[in-house]
């Protein structure tokens, strides 16, 4: 399997530290608002990555944090805590806000067929671990106390900018958005490990520490959660490209200074979903959610397909026109896959041929769009329906488009049994040569948006 590694800026063969087993960490959401479909593009990419690893036979230990404290309005440690701000605006406690948006986040996962990571850890769970890591960094001389906060001293590293193209002079105040002046810092690139002093006095969640009552910085949580659940040698760390700097850069600085050795081998980043204003983001307020797409009548899996149609390392521009095209393609695709019968036997040589091609593309830095063309080739081929069905089932382990699942999510059980009963009545009518009644039943179902198809194996039905 080959992956583009942000650390080396090359496509590399993936080799985990322990044969057959992958330690994978993915940065989770800051749960102060709904996830937008841009965030979810990154999580779809990570889902495809985990499923591709599983498809290749690896065991995957995937861990994700939930940021419920410490993520300030700017990623460079300035501004108000995003959680506190949201709690105030909604007249709720920080923990209520975290619970509400965490549930909403995993609801979106379900709708988009994104597998929940094996371990999910809220940041507020591991305060003793953060204190341990920060104490060791202070002891080793990588951190210092200033103005009540504990900072990481980036000048102690020979290559702080290992993951990014940023240069020291870009950290000059005003050179980039989000670089604000903080007189307590020795170097502009230094970042906060523990806050006891914040410009905002109403920080709701605070814990005792050797440096006084305070709360952890955002970056420290991902290092500690990963170290706790994935061990000292991480294989894969993921996120969106905006996480490369400063978040992942800071994670490397603190984890490797703490451990005294290299920490993570592969850094995989998903490019942004943009709208007409540029990167879709929670802070600009104008963003799309999965629920909103549903309200507009879209199947969330059409959005998943739209993401799979492009490469994760290319920016994707969201327009409703693009989504409409993806929705049409998805509907046609499902009509084809749901019409497959159980006719014939499975042709193992055709199966292996197509599975080999699918693997070739998916293993080539997750080339999902080419992998999809193999699916279309299968459906067009002259092989038996059973072979096609087996291949569709196999590919869907990675694509997760519910290609063989009847779309009955929105239908209640009563309606489903009504449809099935009508189909039985129609079969009886046809047996009795009462074609008028049979056609009437078909037309009535059509009016209710149920399409029926007669196959050699019996009658199947589709929701239009
Ligand atoms: P946040 O909840 O803001 O911490 O972001 C959660 C994840 O979504 C991170 O991995 C971000 O890098 C990623 N992300 C944020 N905005 C976008 C976007 N417009 N397109 C793709 N990924 C994004
Ligand atoms: Zn993170």
XYZ file of C-alpha atoms and ligand atoms in Angstrom:
488
model
C 0.000 0.000 0.000
C 1.369 3.413 -0.943
C 0.537 6.677 0.797
C 1.584 10.304 0.405
C 3.458 11.213 3.571
C 3.386 14.936 4.479
C 6.543 14.366 6.528
C 8.686 13.309 3.562
C 6.492 14.988 0.886
C 6.638 11.724 -1.079
C 4.445 8.777 -1.896
C 5.885 5.900 0.119
C 5.293 2.204 0.666
C 3.405 1.806 3.932
C 5.238 -0.399 6.452
C 3.850 -0.464 10.002
C 6.104 -0.781 13.045
C 4.566 -4.109 13.981
C 3.788 -6.447 11.055
C 0.054 -6.746 10.419
C -0.932 -4.173 13.023
C -1.543 -0.446 12.540
C -1.635 2.223 15.230
C -3.691 5.072 13.768
C -4.585 8.402 15.355
C -7.079 10.855 13.914
C -7.693 14.346 15.273
C -11.292 14.575 16.380
C -13.743 17.471 16.330
C -13.893 20.506 18.575
C -17.435 19.975 19.785
C -18.665 23.568 20.081
C -20.832 23.421 16.970
C -22.109 20.978 14.350
C -19.492 19.418 12.094
C -19.770 20.846 8.581
C -19.452 18.767 5.439
C -15.864 20.077 5.041
C -14.848 18.530 8.374
C -16.649 15.403 7.266
C -14.645 15.243 4.046
C -11.557 14.697 6.221
C -13.345 12.032 8.261
C -14.522 10.264 5.080
C -10.883 10.165 3.888
C -9.796 8.722 7.238
C -12.603 6.165 7.073
C -11.494 5.086 3.587
C -7.936 4.810 4.892
C -8.937 2.635 7.859
C -11.140 0.437 5.648
C -8.398 0.115 3.023
C -6.021 -1.069 5.755
C -8.640 -3.570 6.961
C -9.250 -4.686 3.345
C -5.530 -5.414 3.095
C -5.782 -7.610 6.183
C -4.275 -5.265 8.770
C -5.584 -5.055 12.294
C -6.219 -1.361 13.023
C -6.199 0.338 16.403
C -7.824 3.678 15.568
C -8.009 6.353 18.205
C -9.740 9.740 18.119
C -9.930 12.613 20.594
C -12.915 14.817 21.259
C -11.760 18.381 21.945
C -13.908 19.634 24.785
C -11.372 22.051 26.286
C -8.392 24.190 25.319
C -9.030 24.943 21.620
C -8.886 28.714 21.471
C -10.418 30.815 18.735
C -7.070 30.983 16.977
C -5.025 27.787 16.563
C -2.049 29.853 17.783
C -3.324 29.934 21.374
C -5.050 33.296 21.361
C -8.658 34.301 21.767
C -11.396 32.768 23.819
C -11.882 29.002 24.352
C -14.286 27.904 21.579
C -16.243 25.671 23.973
C -16.674 28.396 26.601
C -17.812 30.871 23.967
C -20.437 28.459 22.603
C -21.676 27.555 26.111
C -22.154 31.244 26.922
C -23.954 31.943 23.675
C -26.329 29.011 24.244
C -26.748 29.531 27.981
C -25.507 25.990 28.692
C -22.566 24.445 30.532
C -19.460 23.465 28.575
C -20.119 19.788 29.278
C -23.731 20.054 28.023
C -22.472 21.630 24.820
C -19.809 18.927 24.435
C -22.347 16.127 24.960
C -24.845 17.595 22.511
C -22.389 18.193 19.666
C -20.516 14.915 20.232
C -23.793 13.035 19.738
C -24.588 15.103 16.660
C -21.097 14.369 15.285
C -21.484 10.601 15.563
C -24.973 10.824 14.089
C -23.351 12.323 11.005
C -20.824 9.457 11.043
C -23.716 6.995 10.901
C -25.407 8.781 8.018
C -22.177 8.872 6.016
C -21.255 5.262 6.864
C -18.089 6.380 8.653
C -16.879 3.715 11.062
C -16.587 4.935 14.647
C -12.962 4.708 15.839
C -12.219 1.876 18.277
C -11.211 4.337 21.002
C -12.764 7.785 21.457
C -11.314 9.909 24.239
C -12.598 13.316 25.355
C -9.740 15.701 26.156
C -11.043 16.388 29.672
C -10.474 12.708 30.602
C -6.683 12.741 30.664
C -5.608 15.759 32.766
C -3.055 13.724 34.839
C -1.381 12.554 31.580
C -1.012 16.171 30.365
C 0.518 17.192 33.681
C 2.976 14.266 33.452
C 4.067 15.164 29.905
C 4.410 18.881 30.677
C 6.373 18.179 33.896
C 8.822 16.022 31.931
C 9.234 18.696 29.242
C 10.014 21.245 31.972
C 12.476 18.821 33.575
C 14.224 18.222 30.209
C 14.436 21.955 29.504
C 12.002 21.959 26.567
C 9.443 24.092 28.384
C 9.395 27.208 30.547
C 7.010 29.107 32.771
C 6.191 32.677 31.860
C 3.439 35.017 32.957
C 1.618 32.108 34.638
C 1.497 29.865 31.558
C 3.769 26.979 30.561
C 5.207 27.316 27.046
C 7.070 24.941 24.765
C 10.461 26.402 23.787
C 10.714 25.851 20.027
C 14.286 27.199 19.912
C 15.399 23.982 21.641
C 14.659 21.978 18.495
C 16.954 21.748 15.495
C 13.985 21.408 13.124
C 10.699 22.573 14.606
C 9.237 23.086 11.100
C 9.819 19.453 10.063
C 6.244 18.956 8.801
C 5.675 22.247 7.061
C 7.116 24.728 4.638
C 6.778 27.526 7.190
C 9.897 29.507 7.996
C 10.896 31.261 11.191
C 10.324 34.732 9.681
C 6.707 33.847 8.878
C 6.096 33.690 12.606
C 6.727 37.408 12.915
C 3.564 38.992 14.306
C 1.255 40.001 11.489
C 3.006 37.860 8.860
C 0.248 35.281 8.925
C -3.307 35.330 10.086
C -3.521 34.088 13.668
C 0.003 35.073 14.761
C -0.668 37.460 17.612
C 1.733 39.135 19.971
C 2.324 37.410 23.301
C 5.045 39.100 25.387
C 5.395 36.050 27.611
C 6.862 33.970 24.800
C 10.626 33.693 24.303
C 10.134 32.911 20.607
C 7.122 33.762 18.470
C 6.632 30.098 17.487
C 6.454 28.943 21.133
C 3.088 27.573 22.147
C 1.152 27.055 25.345
C 1.157 23.663 27.069
C -0.786 24.773 30.159
C -2.761 27.937 30.774
C -3.233 29.427 34.210
C -3.610 32.934 32.886
C -5.973 33.679 30.111
C -7.299 37.016 28.979
C -10.687 35.528 29.727
C -11.389 35.006 33.394
C -14.510 32.904 32.933
C -12.849 29.656 31.763
C -15.353 27.169 33.145
C -13.232 24.024 33.348
C -10.039 24.285 35.400
C -7.876 21.724 37.147
C -5.221 21.795 39.838
C -1.678 21.479 38.564
C 1.847 22.059 39.907
C 1.608 25.478 38.186
C -1.737 26.507 39.636
C -5.367 26.148 38.658
C -5.623 25.991 34.880
C -6.306 24.012 31.738
C -4.314 22.302 28.980
C -3.410 23.740 25.591
C -5.090 22.156 22.588
C -2.027 20.460 21.078
C -1.040 18.606 24.225
C -4.239 16.580 24.274
C -3.589 14.826 20.956
C -0.018 13.893 21.954
C -1.134 12.414 25.263
C -4.264 10.638 24.005
C -2.250 9.071 21.208
C 0.622 8.054 23.536
C -1.823 6.483 25.967
C -3.779 4.416 23.448
C -1.366 3.880 20.530
C 1.927 3.605 22.405
C 5.261 5.340 21.796
C 5.484 4.401 18.093
C 2.579 5.670 16.056
C 2.173 4.462 12.464
C -0.348 6.936 11.023
C -1.585 10.355 12.122
C -4.343 12.066 10.127
C -6.231 15.318 9.865
C -7.169 18.073 7.439
C -4.373 20.150 5.861
C -5.128 23.066 8.198
C -3.923 20.832 11.049
C -0.379 20.594 9.595
C 0.584 23.900 11.144
C 0.599 24.671 13.987
C -1.319 21.711 15.480
C 0.569 18.696 14.104
C 3.877 20.559 14.072
C 3.421 21.207 17.792
C 2.342 17.632 18.463
C 5.607 16.374 16.929
C 7.648 18.902 18.933
C 6.186 17.923 22.289
C 5.839 14.146 21.719
C 9.360 13.644 20.372
C 10.949 15.891 23.020
C 9.102 13.913 25.676
C 9.933 10.491 24.213
C 13.473 11.220 23.030
C 12.860 9.387 19.735
C 10.883 9.583 16.507
C 7.159 9.291 17.178
C 5.013 8.958 14.043
C 6.088 7.617 10.640
C 3.222 8.597 8.312
C 1.302 11.887 8.311
C -1.745 11.849 6.040
C -3.709 15.027 5.341
C -6.943 15.669 3.511
C -7.280 18.806 1.362
C -10.084 21.210 2.090
C -13.616 21.338 0.919
C -14.096 24.872 -0.322
C -17.163 26.901 -1.066
C -17.369 30.142 -3.018
C -15.685 31.977 -0.108
C -12.759 29.544 0.216
C -12.296 26.939 2.955
C -15.572 25.918 4.543
C -15.174 26.677 8.243
C -17.228 26.720 11.413
C -15.935 30.110 12.446
C -17.226 31.951 9.368
C -20.694 30.681 10.299
C -21.798 30.052 6.723
C -21.482 26.301 6.400
C -23.402 23.216 5.367
C -24.244 20.280 7.586
C -25.381 16.758 6.761
C -28.806 17.508 8.283
C -29.165 20.494 5.993
C -28.416 18.341 2.942
C -31.052 15.884 4.158
C -33.575 18.671 4.648
C -32.971 19.625 1.031
C -33.780 16.026 0.061
C -30.289 14.663 -0.579
C -29.121 11.235 0.489
C -25.976 11.817 2.632
C -24.309 8.965 0.760
C -24.446 11.067 -2.425
C -22.074 13.437 -0.630
C -19.858 10.489 0.308
C -19.797 9.490 -3.370
C -18.970 13.089 -4.338
C -15.931 12.932 -2.042
C -14.851 9.543 -3.404
C -15.061 10.849 -6.968
C -12.142 13.193 -6.319
C -8.694 12.574 -4.847
C -8.355 13.472 -1.162
C -5.202 15.518 -1.853
C -7.017 17.836 -4.258
C -9.179 20.722 -3.116
C -12.842 20.019 -3.719
C -15.246 22.824 -4.475
C -18.741 22.342 -3.172
C -21.612 23.468 -5.372
C -25.149 22.145 -5.416
C -24.649 21.419 -9.099
C -21.805 19.027 -8.230
C -23.928 17.440 -5.517
C -26.865 17.043 -7.920
C -24.579 15.238 -10.363
C -23.293 12.972 -7.602
C -26.865 12.266 -6.472
C -27.898 11.286 -10.026
C -24.864 9.042 -10.401
C -25.530 7.479 -7.010
C -29.176 6.736 -7.860
C -28.275 5.153 -11.200
C -25.495 3.140 -9.596
C -27.806 1.797 -6.909
C -30.484 0.914 -9.412
C -27.910 -1.235 -11.168
C -26.483 -2.870 -8.056
C -29.897 -3.521 -6.505
C -31.133 -5.148 -9.701
C -28.394 -7.779 -9.570
C -29.881 -11.227 -9.114
C -28.479 -14.382 -7.566
C -28.205 -15.977 -10.985
C -25.247 -18.095 -11.991
C -22.171 -19.095 -10.060
C -19.282 -16.975 -8.920
C -16.504 -16.893 -11.502
C -13.439 -16.873 -9.265
C -10.996 -15.844 -11.974
C -13.112 -12.787 -12.905
C -13.575 -12.040 -9.202
C -9.823 -12.136 -8.537
C -9.071 -10.107 -11.657
C -11.388 -7.239 -10.671
C -10.538 -7.375 -6.986
C -6.870 -7.115 -7.976
C -7.593 -3.991 -10.057
C -9.664 -2.419 -7.283
C -6.861 -3.070 -4.780
C -4.276 -1.655 -7.169
C -6.069 1.701 -7.229
C -7.212 1.913 -3.643
C -3.688 0.981 -2.505
C -2.238 3.697 -4.721
C -2.568 6.567 -2.248
C -6.327 5.950 -2.000
C -7.185 6.576 -5.629
C -10.920 6.258 -5.006
C -12.016 7.745 -8.327
C -10.130 5.089 -10.315
C -11.376 2.400 -7.910
C -14.918 3.538 -8.765
C -14.252 3.041 -12.481
C -13.474 -0.631 -11.713
C -16.905 -0.887 -10.112
C -18.501 0.477 -13.310
C -16.415 -1.939 -15.432
C -17.696 -4.839 -13.324
C -21.314 -3.777 -13.806
C -20.829 -3.490 -17.574
C -19.065 -6.835 -17.995
C -20.640 -10.011 -19.285
C -19.963 -12.015 -16.129
C -22.715 -13.614 -14.022
C -24.813 -11.517 -11.692
C -23.523 -13.504 -8.728
C -19.920 -12.638 -9.590
C -20.915 -8.988 -9.952
C -22.758 -9.062 -6.653
C -19.806 -10.617 -4.838
C -17.500 -7.943 -6.251
C -19.874 -5.105 -5.355
C -20.130 -6.482 -1.820
C -16.368 -6.697 -1.569
C -15.677 -3.166 -2.929
C -18.361 -1.742 -0.652
C -16.280 -2.824 2.365
C -14.132 0.203 1.465
C -16.535 2.460 -0.449
C -19.370 2.042 2.096
C -22.058 3.303 -0.264
C -24.663 0.708 0.810
C -24.694 -0.541 -2.755
C -26.622 -3.707 -1.941
C -28.809 -2.251 0.791
C -32.399 -1.424 0.034
C -33.097 2.190 0.911
C -35.647 1.468 3.582
C -34.224 3.807 6.220
C -36.997 6.324 5.778
C -39.749 3.728 5.510
C -41.563 2.431 8.521
C -42.072 -1.277 9.038
C -45.775 -1.036 8.319
C -45.086 0.425 4.873
C -42.453 -2.197 4.104
C -44.853 -5.043 4.940
C -47.570 -3.309 2.868
C -45.229 -3.224 -0.156
C -44.261 -6.842 0.305
C -47.874 -7.886 0.634
C -48.843 -5.997 -2.550
C -46.027 -7.773 -4.391
C -47.413 -11.124 -3.238
C -50.936 -10.148 -4.367
C -49.558 -9.098 -7.746
C -47.744 -12.424 -8.150
C -50.998 -14.263 -7.384
C -52.886 -12.047 -9.837
C -50.356 -12.831 -12.554
C -50.586 -16.549 -11.771
C -54.369 -16.310 -12.203
C -53.787 -14.392 -15.457
C -55.517 -11.330 -13.956
C -53.075 -8.902 -15.626
C -55.377 -5.958 -15.094
C -55.113 -6.336 -11.308
C -51.361 -6.996 -11.543
C -50.846 -3.745 -13.487
C -53.076 -1.837 -11.095
C -50.972 -2.965 -8.133
C -47.763 -2.001 -9.973
C -49.159 1.473 -10.788
C -50.325 2.036 -7.216
C -46.855 1.185 -5.935
C -45.300 3.475 -8.532
C -47.414 6.327 -7.231
C -45.926 5.626 -3.811
C -42.445 5.852 -5.410
C -41.860 2.108 -5.307
C -40.518 0.578 -8.496
C -40.779 -3.166 -8.986
C -38.724 -5.372 -11.254
C -39.401 -8.955 -12.233
C -36.275 -11.083 -12.355
C -35.750 -14.813 -12.839
C -35.311 -15.072 -9.104
C -38.548 -13.275 -8.264
C -39.698 -9.681 -7.909
C -37.429 -7.038 -6.382
C -38.424 -3.510 -5.382
C -36.587 -0.206 -5.292
C -37.366 3.124 -3.689
C -37.147 5.815 -6.338
P -12.235 21.036 13.997
O -13.522 20.468 14.526
O -12.337 22.428 13.523
O -11.095 20.826 14.978
O -11.879 20.197 12.665
C -12.029 18.818 12.550
C -11.289 18.280 11.326
O -11.828 18.820 10.109
C -9.800 18.622 11.299
O -9.083 17.461 10.898
C -9.686 19.730 10.272
O -8.419 19.726 9.665
C -10.755 19.309 9.273
N -11.296 20.414 8.451
C -11.686 21.645 8.868
N -12.197 22.385 7.837
C -12.136 21.582 6.731
C -12.511 21.750 5.343
N -13.080 22.878 4.890
N -12.299 20.718 4.494
C -11.747 19.551 4.940
N -11.377 19.331 6.233
C -11.564 20.320 7.125
Zn -5.246 16.789 17.121
